């Protein structure tokens, strides 16, 4: 259906010709001068063909030429359809991969998000709270332990700071109170 041929004598006269052969004898020899090669060609309508030619030998003597042509339009349409299908499959596969990646990363990162939420809830008056490392995956336990150590250190420092503030206030209150009494006594004598 899409292939056709032309048989030519050694004197370059047409012996046999398919009705659908796209080239004239002159065009065939201009494209394939010696008849031993293959070329891609398109006609005036833009239809694409592959044209091949070969010499025919009889007892090692050239006896003629054969030219064959194949219309490539169906092949190009099939390749175009395959390309479009491949493109859609690639897009669909990329979409599915993105969705699955999001789901799996959400599942994988959920312990870290939980720890982060718990850490955000700890304020300066909640320094006694601690993370339970046994609740977290093994990969996160060192982080939970380090955070607990940091909270312990902060709680100790806050306790010492509060104690220092109380001691300082007491130490300052007593001399100030004595000075106030002395001033009042002095003022009352006047």
Coordinates of N, CA and C in Angstrom, one line a residue:
X1 N 0.8 -1.2 0.0 CA 0.0 0.0 0.0 C 0.8 1.3 0.0
X2 N 1.9 1.3 0.8 CA 2.7 2.5 0.8 C 4.0 2.3 0.1
X3 N 4.3 1.1 -0.4 CA 5.5 0.9 -1.1 C 5.3 0.7 -2.6
X4 N 6.2 1.2 -3.4 CA 6.1 1.1 -4.9 C 7.5 0.9 -5.5
X5 N 7.5 0.5 -6.7 CA 8.8 0.2 -7.3 C 8.8 0.6 -8.8
X6 N 10.0 0.8 -9.3 CA 10.2 1.1 -10.7 C 11.4 0.2 -11.2
X7 N 11.2 -0.5 -12.3 CA 12.3 -1.3 -12.9 C 12.8 -0.7 -14.1
X8 N 14.1 -0.5 -14.3 CA 14.6 0.3 -15.4 C 15.7 -0.5 -16.1
X9 N 15.7 -0.5 -17.4 CA 16.7 -1.3 -18.2 C 18.1 -0.6 -18.1
X10 N 19.1 -1.3 -18.5 CA 20.4 -0.7 -18.5 C 20.5 0.5 -19.4
X11 N 19.6 0.6 -20.4 CA 19.5 1.8 -21.3 C 18.7 2.9 -20.7
X12 N 18.3 2.8 -19.4 CA 17.6 3.8 -18.7 C 16.2 4.0 -19.2
X13 N 15.5 2.9 -19.6 CA 14.1 2.9 -20.0 C 13.3 2.1 -19.0
X14 N 12.1 2.6 -18.7 CA 11.3 2.0 -17.7 C 10.7 0.7 -18.3
X15 N 10.9 -0.4 -17.5 CA 10.4 -1.7 -17.9 C 9.1 -1.9 -17.1
X16 N 9.1 -1.6 -15.8 CA 7.9 -1.8 -15.0 C 7.8 -0.7 -14.0
X17 N 6.6 -0.3 -13.7 CA 6.4 0.8 -12.8 C 5.1 0.6 -12.0
X18 N 5.2 0.8 -10.7 CA 4.0 0.8 -9.9 C 3.3 2.1 -10.1
X19 N 1.9 2.0 -10.0 CA 1.2 3.2 -10.2 C 1.4 4.3 -9.2
X20 N 1.8 3.9 -8.0 CA 2.0 4.9 -6.9 C 3.4 5.4 -6.8
X21 N 4.3 5.0 -7.7 CA 5.7 5.4 -7.6 C 5.8 6.9 -7.7
X22 N 6.4 7.6 -6.7 CA 6.3 9.1 -6.7 C 7.3 9.9 -7.6
X23 N 8.2 9.2 -8.2 CA 9.3 9.9 -8.9 C 9.2 9.6 -10.4
X24 N 9.6 10.6 -11.2 CA 9.8 10.3 -12.6 C 11.2 9.6 -12.8
X25 N 11.5 9.1 -13.9 CA 12.7 8.4 -14.2 C 13.9 9.4 -14.0
X26 N 13.7 10.6 -14.5 CA 14.8 11.6 -14.4 C 15.0 12.0 -12.9
X27 N 13.9 12.1 -12.1 CA 14.1 12.4 -10.7 C 14.8 11.3 -9.9
X28 N 14.4 10.1 -10.3 CA 15.1 8.9 -9.6 C 16.6 8.9 -9.9
X29 N 17.0 9.1 -11.1 CA 18.4 9.1 -11.4 C 19.1 10.3 -10.9
X30 N 18.4 11.5 -10.7 CA 19.0 12.6 -10.1 C 19.2 12.5 -8.6
X31 N 18.3 11.8 -8.0 CA 18.5 11.5 -6.5 C 19.5 10.4 -6.3
X32 N 19.5 9.4 -7.1 CA 20.3 8.2 -6.9 C 21.1 7.9 -8.2
X33 N 22.1 8.7 -8.5 CA 22.8 8.6 -9.8 C 23.3 7.2 -10.2
X34 N 23.9 6.5 -9.3 CA 24.4 5.2 -9.6 C 23.5 4.1 -9.1
X35 N 22.4 4.4 -8.5 CA 21.4 3.5 -8.1 C 21.7 2.7 -6.9
X36 N 22.8 3.0 -6.2 CA 23.2 2.2 -5.0 C 23.2 3.1 -3.7
X37 N 22.1 3.6 -3.4 CA 22.0 4.3 -2.1 C 20.5 4.5 -1.8
X38 N 20.4 5.1 -0.6 CA 19.0 5.4 -0.1 C 19.0 6.8 0.4
X39 N 17.8 7.5 0.1 CA 17.7 8.9 0.5 C 16.3 9.1 1.0
X40 N 16.1 10.2 1.8 CA 14.8 10.6 2.2 C 14.4 11.8 1.3
X41 N 13.2 11.8 0.9 CA 12.7 12.8 -0.1 C 11.2 13.1 0.2
X42 N 10.8 14.3 -0.2 CA 9.4 14.6 0.0 C 8.9 15.3 -1.3
X43 N 7.7 14.9 -1.7 CA 7.1 15.4 -2.9 C 6.6 16.8 -2.8
X44 N 5.9 17.3 -3.8 CA 5.4 18.7 -3.8 C 4.3 18.9 -2.8
X45 N 3.6 17.8 -2.4 CA 2.5 17.8 -1.4 C 3.1 17.8 0.0
X46 N 4.4 17.5 0.1 CA 5.0 17.4 1.4 C 5.0 16.0 2.0
X47 N 4.6 15.1 1.2 CA 4.6 13.7 1.7 C 6.0 13.2 1.7
X48 N 6.4 12.5 2.8 CA 7.8 12.0 3.0 C 7.9 10.6 2.5
X49 N 9.0 10.3 1.8 CA 9.3 9.0 1.3 C 10.8 8.7 1.6
X50 N 11.0 7.4 1.6 CA 12.4 6.9 1.6 C 12.6 6.2 0.2
X51 N 13.6 6.6 -0.5 CA 13.8 6.1 -1.8 C 15.1 5.3 -1.8
X52 N 15.1 4.1 -2.4 CA 16.3 3.3 -2.5 C 16.5 2.9 -3.9
X53 N 17.7 2.7 -4.3 CA 18.0 2.3 -5.7 C 19.2 1.3 -5.7
X54 N 19.2 0.4 -6.6 CA 20.3 -0.6 -6.8 C 20.4 -1.0 -8.2
X55 N 21.7 -1.3 -8.6 CA 21.9 -1.8 -9.9 C 21.6 -3.3 -9.9
X56 N 21.0 -3.8 -11.0 CA 20.7 -5.2 -11.2 C 21.8 -5.8 -12.1
X57 N 22.4 -6.9 -11.6 CA 23.5 -7.5 -12.3 C 23.0 -8.9 -12.8
X58 N 23.5 -9.2 -14.0 CA 23.3 -10.5 -14.6 C 24.7 -11.0 -15.1
X59 N 25.2 -12.1 -14.5 CA 26.5 -12.6 -14.8 C 27.6 -11.5 -14.6
X60 N 27.5 -10.8 -13.5 CA 28.4 -9.7 -13.2 C 28.4 -8.5 -14.2
X61 N 27.4 -8.5 -15.0 CA 27.3 -7.3 -15.9 C 26.0 -6.5 -15.5
X62 N 26.1 -5.2 -15.4 CA 24.9 -4.4 -15.1 C 23.8 -4.6 -16.1
X63 N 22.7 -4.9 -15.6 CA 21.6 -5.3 -16.5 C 20.4 -4.3 -16.4
X64 N 20.5 -3.4 -15.4 CA 19.4 -2.5 -15.2 C 19.4 -1.9 -13.8
X65 N 18.3 -1.3 -13.4 CA 18.2 -0.7 -12.1 C 16.8 -1.0 -11.5
X66 N 16.8 -1.0 -10.2 CA 15.5 -1.1 -9.5 C 15.5 0.1 -8.5
X67 N 14.3 0.8 -8.5 CA 14.1 1.8 -7.5 C 12.9 1.4 -6.7
X68 N 13.0 1.7 -5.4 CA 11.8 1.4 -4.5 C 11.6 2.6 -3.7
X69 N 10.3 2.9 -3.4 CA 9.9 4.0 -2.6 C 8.9 3.6 -1.6
X70 N 9.0 4.2 -0.5 CA 8.0 3.8 0.6 C 7.6 5.2 1.2
X71 N 6.3 5.3 1.3 CA 5.6 6.5 1.9 C 5.8 6.3 3.4
X72 N 6.3 7.4 4.0 CA 6.6 7.3 5.5 C 5.5 8.0 6.3
X73 N 4.5 8.5 5.7 CA 3.5 9.3 6.4 C 2.8 8.5 7.5
X74 N 2.5 7.3 7.3 CA 1.9 6.4 8.3 C 2.9 6.2 9.5
X75 N 4.1 6.0 9.1 CA 5.2 5.8 10.1 C 5.3 7.1 11.0
X76 N 5.4 8.2 10.3 CA 5.5 9.5 11.1 C 4.3 9.7 12.0
X77 N 3.1 9.4 11.5 CA 1.9 9.5 12.3 C 2.0 8.6 13.5
X78 N 2.4 7.3 13.3 CA 2.6 6.4 14.4 C 3.6 6.9 15.4
X79 N 4.7 7.4 14.9 CA 5.8 8.0 15.8 C 5.2 9.2 16.6
X80 N 4.5 10.0 15.9 CA 3.9 11.1 16.6 C 2.9 10.7 17.7
X81 N 2.1 9.7 17.4 CA 1.1 9.1 18.4 C 1.9 8.5 19.5
X82 N 3.0 7.8 19.2 CA 3.8 7.2 20.3 C 4.4 8.3 21.1
X83 N 4.9 9.4 20.5 CA 5.4 10.5 21.2 C 4.4 11.2 22.2
X84 N 3.2 11.4 21.7 CA 2.1 12.0 22.5 C 1.8 11.1 23.6
X85 N 1.6 9.8 23.4 CA 1.3 8.8 24.4 C 2.5 8.8 25.5
X86 N 3.7 8.8 25.0 CA 4.9 8.8 25.9 C 4.9 10.1 26.8
X87 N 4.5 11.2 26.1 CA 4.5 12.5 26.9 C 3.5 12.4 28.0
X88 N 2.2 11.9 27.7 CA 1.2 11.8 28.7 C 1.6 10.8 29.8
X89 N 2.2 9.7 29.4 CA 2.6 8.7 30.4 C 3.7 9.3 31.3
X90 N 4.6 10.1 30.7 CA 5.6 10.7 31.5 C 5.0 11.8 32.5
X91 N 4.1 12.6 32.0 CA 3.5 13.5 32.8 C 2.7 12.9 34.0
X92 N 1.9 11.8 33.6 CA 1.2 11.1 34.6 C 2.1 10.5 35.7
X93 N 3.2 9.8 35.2 CA 4.2 9.2 36.1 C 4.8 10.3 37.0
X94 N 5.2 11.4 36.4 CA 5.7 12.5 37.2 C 4.8 13.0 38.3
X95 N 3.5 13.1 37.9 CA 2.5 13.5 38.9 C 2.4 12.5 40.0
X96 N 2.3 11.2 39.7 CA 2.1 10.2 40.7 C 3.4 10.2 41.6
X97 N 4.6 10.3 41.0 CA 5.8 10.3 41.7 C 5.8 11.5 42.7
X98 N 5.4 12.7 42.3 CA 5.3 13.9 43.1 C 4.3 13.6 44.3
X99 N 3.2 13.1 44.0 CA 2.2 12.9 45.1 C 2.7 11.8 46.1
X100 N 3.3 10.7 45.6 CA 3.8 9.7 46.5 C 5.0 10.3 47.3
X101 N 5.8 11.1 46.7 CA 6.9 11.7 47.4 C 6.4 12.6 48.5
X102 N 5.4 13.4 48.2 CA 4.8 14.2 49.3 C 4.3 13.4 50.4
X103 N 3.5 12.3 50.1 CA 2.9 11.5 51.1 C 4.0 10.8 51.9
X104 N 5.0 10.2 51.3 CA 6.0 9.5 52.1 C 6.9 10.5 52.9
X105 N 7.2 11.7 52.3 CA 7.9 12.6 53.1 C 7.1 13.1 54.3
X106 N 5.8 13.3 54.1 CA 5.0 13.7 55.2 C 5.0 12.7 56.4
X107 N 4.9 11.4 56.0 CA 4.9 10.4 56.9 C 6.3 10.3 57.6
X108 N 7.3 10.4 56.8 CA 8.7 10.3 57.4 C 9.0 11.5 58.3
X109 N 8.5 12.7 58.0 CA 8.8 13.9 58.7 C 7.9 14.1 59.9
X110 N 6.8 13.3 60.0 CA 5.8 13.6 61.1 C 6.4 13.6 62.5
X111 N 7.4 12.7 62.8 CA 8.0 12.8 64.2 C 8.7 14.1 64.4
X112 N 9.4 14.6 63.4 CA 10.1 15.9 63.5 C 9.1 17.0 63.7
X113 N 8.1 17.0 63.0 CA 7.0 18.0 63.1 C 6.4 18.0 64.5
X114 N 6.2 16.7 65.0 CA 5.7 16.6 66.4 C 6.6 17.1 67.5
X115 N 7.9 16.8 67.3 CA 8.9 17.3 68.2 C 8.9 18.8 68.2
X116 N 8.9 19.4 67.0 CA 8.9 20.8 66.8 C 7.7 21.5 67.5
X117 N 6.6 20.9 67.3 CA 5.4 21.5 68.0 C 5.5 21.4 69.5
X118 N 6.0 20.3 70.0 CA 6.1 20.2 71.5 C 7.2 21.2 72.0
X119 N 8.3 21.3 71.2 CA 9.3 22.3 71.7 C 8.8 23.7 71.7
X120 N 7.9 24.1 70.7 CA 7.4 25.4 70.6 C 6.4 25.7 71.8
X121 N 5.8 24.6 72.3 CA 4.9 24.8 73.4 C 5.6 25.1 74.8
X122 N 6.9 24.8 74.8 CA 7.7 25.0 76.1 C 8.0 26.5 76.3
X123 N 7.6 27.1 77.4 CA 7.9 28.5 77.7 C 8.8 28.5 78.9
X124 N 9.2 29.7 79.3 CA 10.2 29.8 80.4 C 9.7 29.3 81.7
X125 N 8.4 29.2 81.9 CA 7.8 28.7 83.1 C 7.5 27.2 83.0
X126 N 7.8 26.6 81.8 CA 7.6 25.1 81.6 C 8.9 24.4 81.4
X127 N 10.0 24.9 82.0 CA 11.3 24.3 81.7 C 11.4 22.9 82.4
X128 N 10.5 22.5 83.2 CA 10.5 21.2 83.8 C 10.0 20.1 82.8
X129 N 9.3 20.5 81.7 CA 8.9 19.5 80.7 C 10.1 18.9 80.0
X130 N 9.9 17.6 79.6 CA 11.0 16.9 78.9 C 10.3 16.1 77.8
X131 N 11.2 15.9 76.7 CA 10.7 15.0 75.7 C 11.0 13.5 76.1
X132 N 10.1 12.6 75.8 CA 10.3 11.2 76.1 C 11.0 10.6 74.9
X133 N 12.3 10.3 74.9 CA 13.0 9.8 73.8 C 12.5 8.4 73.3
X134 N 11.8 7.7 74.1 CA 11.3 6.4 73.7 C 10.1 6.5 72.8
X135 N 9.5 7.6 72.7 CA 8.4 7.8 71.8 C 8.8 8.1 70.4
X136 N 10.1 8.4 70.2 CA 10.5 8.9 68.9 C 11.3 7.8 68.2
X137 N 11.4 7.8 66.9 CA 12.3 6.8 66.2 C 13.7 6.9 66.6
X138 N 14.5 5.9 66.4 CA 15.8 5.8 66.9 C 16.7 6.9 66.3
X139 N 16.4 7.3 65.1 CA 17.2 8.4 64.5 C 17.1 9.7 65.2
X140 N 16.0 9.9 65.8 CA 15.7 11.2 66.5 C 16.0 11.2 67.9
X141 N 16.2 10.1 68.5 CA 16.4 10.0 70.0 C 17.6 10.8 70.5
X142 N 18.7 10.8 69.7 CA 19.8 11.7 70.2 C 19.5 13.2 70.3
X143 N 18.7 13.6 69.3 CA 18.2 15.0 69.3 C 17.3 15.3 70.5
X144 N 16.4 14.3 70.8 CA 15.5 14.5 72.0 C 16.4 14.5 73.3
X145 N 17.4 13.6 73.4 CA 18.2 13.6 74.6 C 19.0 14.9 74.7
X146 N 19.5 15.4 73.6 CA 20.3 16.7 73.7 C 19.4 17.8 74.1
X147 N 18.1 17.8 73.5 CA 17.2 18.9 73.9 C 16.9 18.8 75.4
X148 N 16.7 17.6 75.9 CA 16.4 17.4 77.4 C 17.6 17.9 78.2
X149 N 18.8 17.6 77.8 CA 20.0 18.1 78.5 C 20.0 19.7 78.5
X150 N 19.7 20.2 77.4 CA 19.6 21.7 77.3 C 18.6 22.3 78.2
X151 N 17.4 21.6 78.2 CA 16.3 22.1 79.1 C 16.7 22.0 80.6
X152 N 17.4 20.9 80.9 CA 17.9 20.8 82.3 C 18.9 21.9 82.7
X153 N 19.8 22.2 81.7 CA 20.8 23.2 82.0 C 20.1 24.6 82.1
X154 N 19.1 24.9 81.2 CA 18.4 26.1 81.3 C 17.6 26.2 82.6
X155 N 16.9 25.1 83.0 CA 16.2 25.1 84.2 C 17.1 25.4 85.4
X156 N 18.3 24.8 85.5 CA 19.2 25.0 86.5 C 19.7 26.5 86.5
X157 N 20.0 27.0 85.4 CA 20.4 28.4 85.3 C 19.3 29.4 85.7
X158 N 18.0 29.1 85.3 CA 16.9 30.0 85.7 C 16.7 29.9 87.2
X159 N 16.9 28.7 87.8 CA 16.7 28.6 89.3 C 17.8 29.4 90.0
X160 N 19.0 29.2 89.5 CA 20.1 30.0 90.1 C 19.9 31.5 90.0
X161 N 19.4 31.9 88.8 CA 19.2 33.4 88.6 C 18.1 33.9 89.5
X162 N 17.0 33.1 89.6 CA 15.9 33.5 90.6 C 16.4 33.5 92.0
X163 N 17.2 32.6 92.4 CA 17.8 32.6 93.8 C 18.7 33.8 94.0
X164 N 19.5 34.1 92.9 CA 20.4 35.2 93.0 C 19.6 36.5 93.1
X165 N 18.5 36.6 92.4 CA 17.7 37.8 92.4 C 17.0 38.0 93.8
X166 N 16.6 36.9 94.4 CA 16.0 36.9 95.7 C 17.0 37.3 96.7
X167 N 18.2 36.7 96.7 CA 19.2 37.0 97.6 C 19.7 38.5 97.5
X168 N 19.8 39.0 96.3 CA 20.2 40.3 96.0 C 19.1 41.3 96.6
X169 N 17.9 41.0 96.3 CA 16.8 41.8 96.8 C 16.8 41.9 98.4
X170 N 17.0 40.7 99.0 CA 17.1 40.7 100.4 C 18.3 41.5 101.0
X171 N 19.4 41.3 100.3 CA 20.6 42.0 100.8 C 20.5 43.5 100.6
X172 N 19.8 43.9 99.6 CA 19.7 45.4 99.4 C 18.6 45.9 100.2
X173 N 17.5 45.1 100.5 CA 16.4 45.6 101.3 C 16.8 45.9 102.7
X174 N 17.7 45.1 103.3 CA 18.0 45.3 104.7 C 18.8 46.7 104.9
X175 N 19.9 46.9 104.1 CA 20.5 48.2 104.3 C 19.6 49.4 104.0
X176 N 18.8 49.3 103.0 CA 17.9 50.4 102.6 C 16.9 50.6 103.7
X177 N 16.4 49.6 104.3 CA 15.5 49.7 105.4 C 16.1 50.4 106.6
X178 N 17.4 50.0 106.9 CA 18.1 50.6 108.0 C 18.4 52.1 107.7
X179 N 18.7 52.4 106.4 CA 18.9 53.8 106.1 C 17.6 54.6 106.2
X180 N 16.5 54.1 105.9 CA 15.3 54.7 105.9 C 14.9 55.0 107.4
X181 N 15.1 54.0 108.3 CA 14.9 54.3 109.7 C 15.8 55.4 110.2
X182 N 17.0 55.3 109.8 CA 18.0 56.4 110.3 C 17.5 57.7 109.9
X183 N 17.1 57.8 108.7 CA 16.6 59.1 108.1 C 15.4 59.6 108.9
X184 N 14.5 58.7 109.2 CA 13.2 59.0 109.9 C 13.6 59.5 111.3
X185 N 14.5 58.8 111.9 CA 14.9 59.2 113.3 C 15.5 60.6 113.3
X186 N 16.4 60.8 112.3 CA 17.0 62.1 112.2 C 16.0 63.2 112.0
X187 N 15.1 62.9 111.1 CA 14.0 63.9 110.8 C 13.1 64.2 112.0
X188 N 12.9 63.2 112.8 CA 12.0 63.3 113.9 C 12.7 64.1 115.0
X189 N 14.0 64.1 115.1 CA 14.7 64.9 116.1 C 14.7 66.4 115.8
X190 N 14.6 66.7 114.6 CA 14.6 68.1 114.2 C 13.4 68.7 114.5

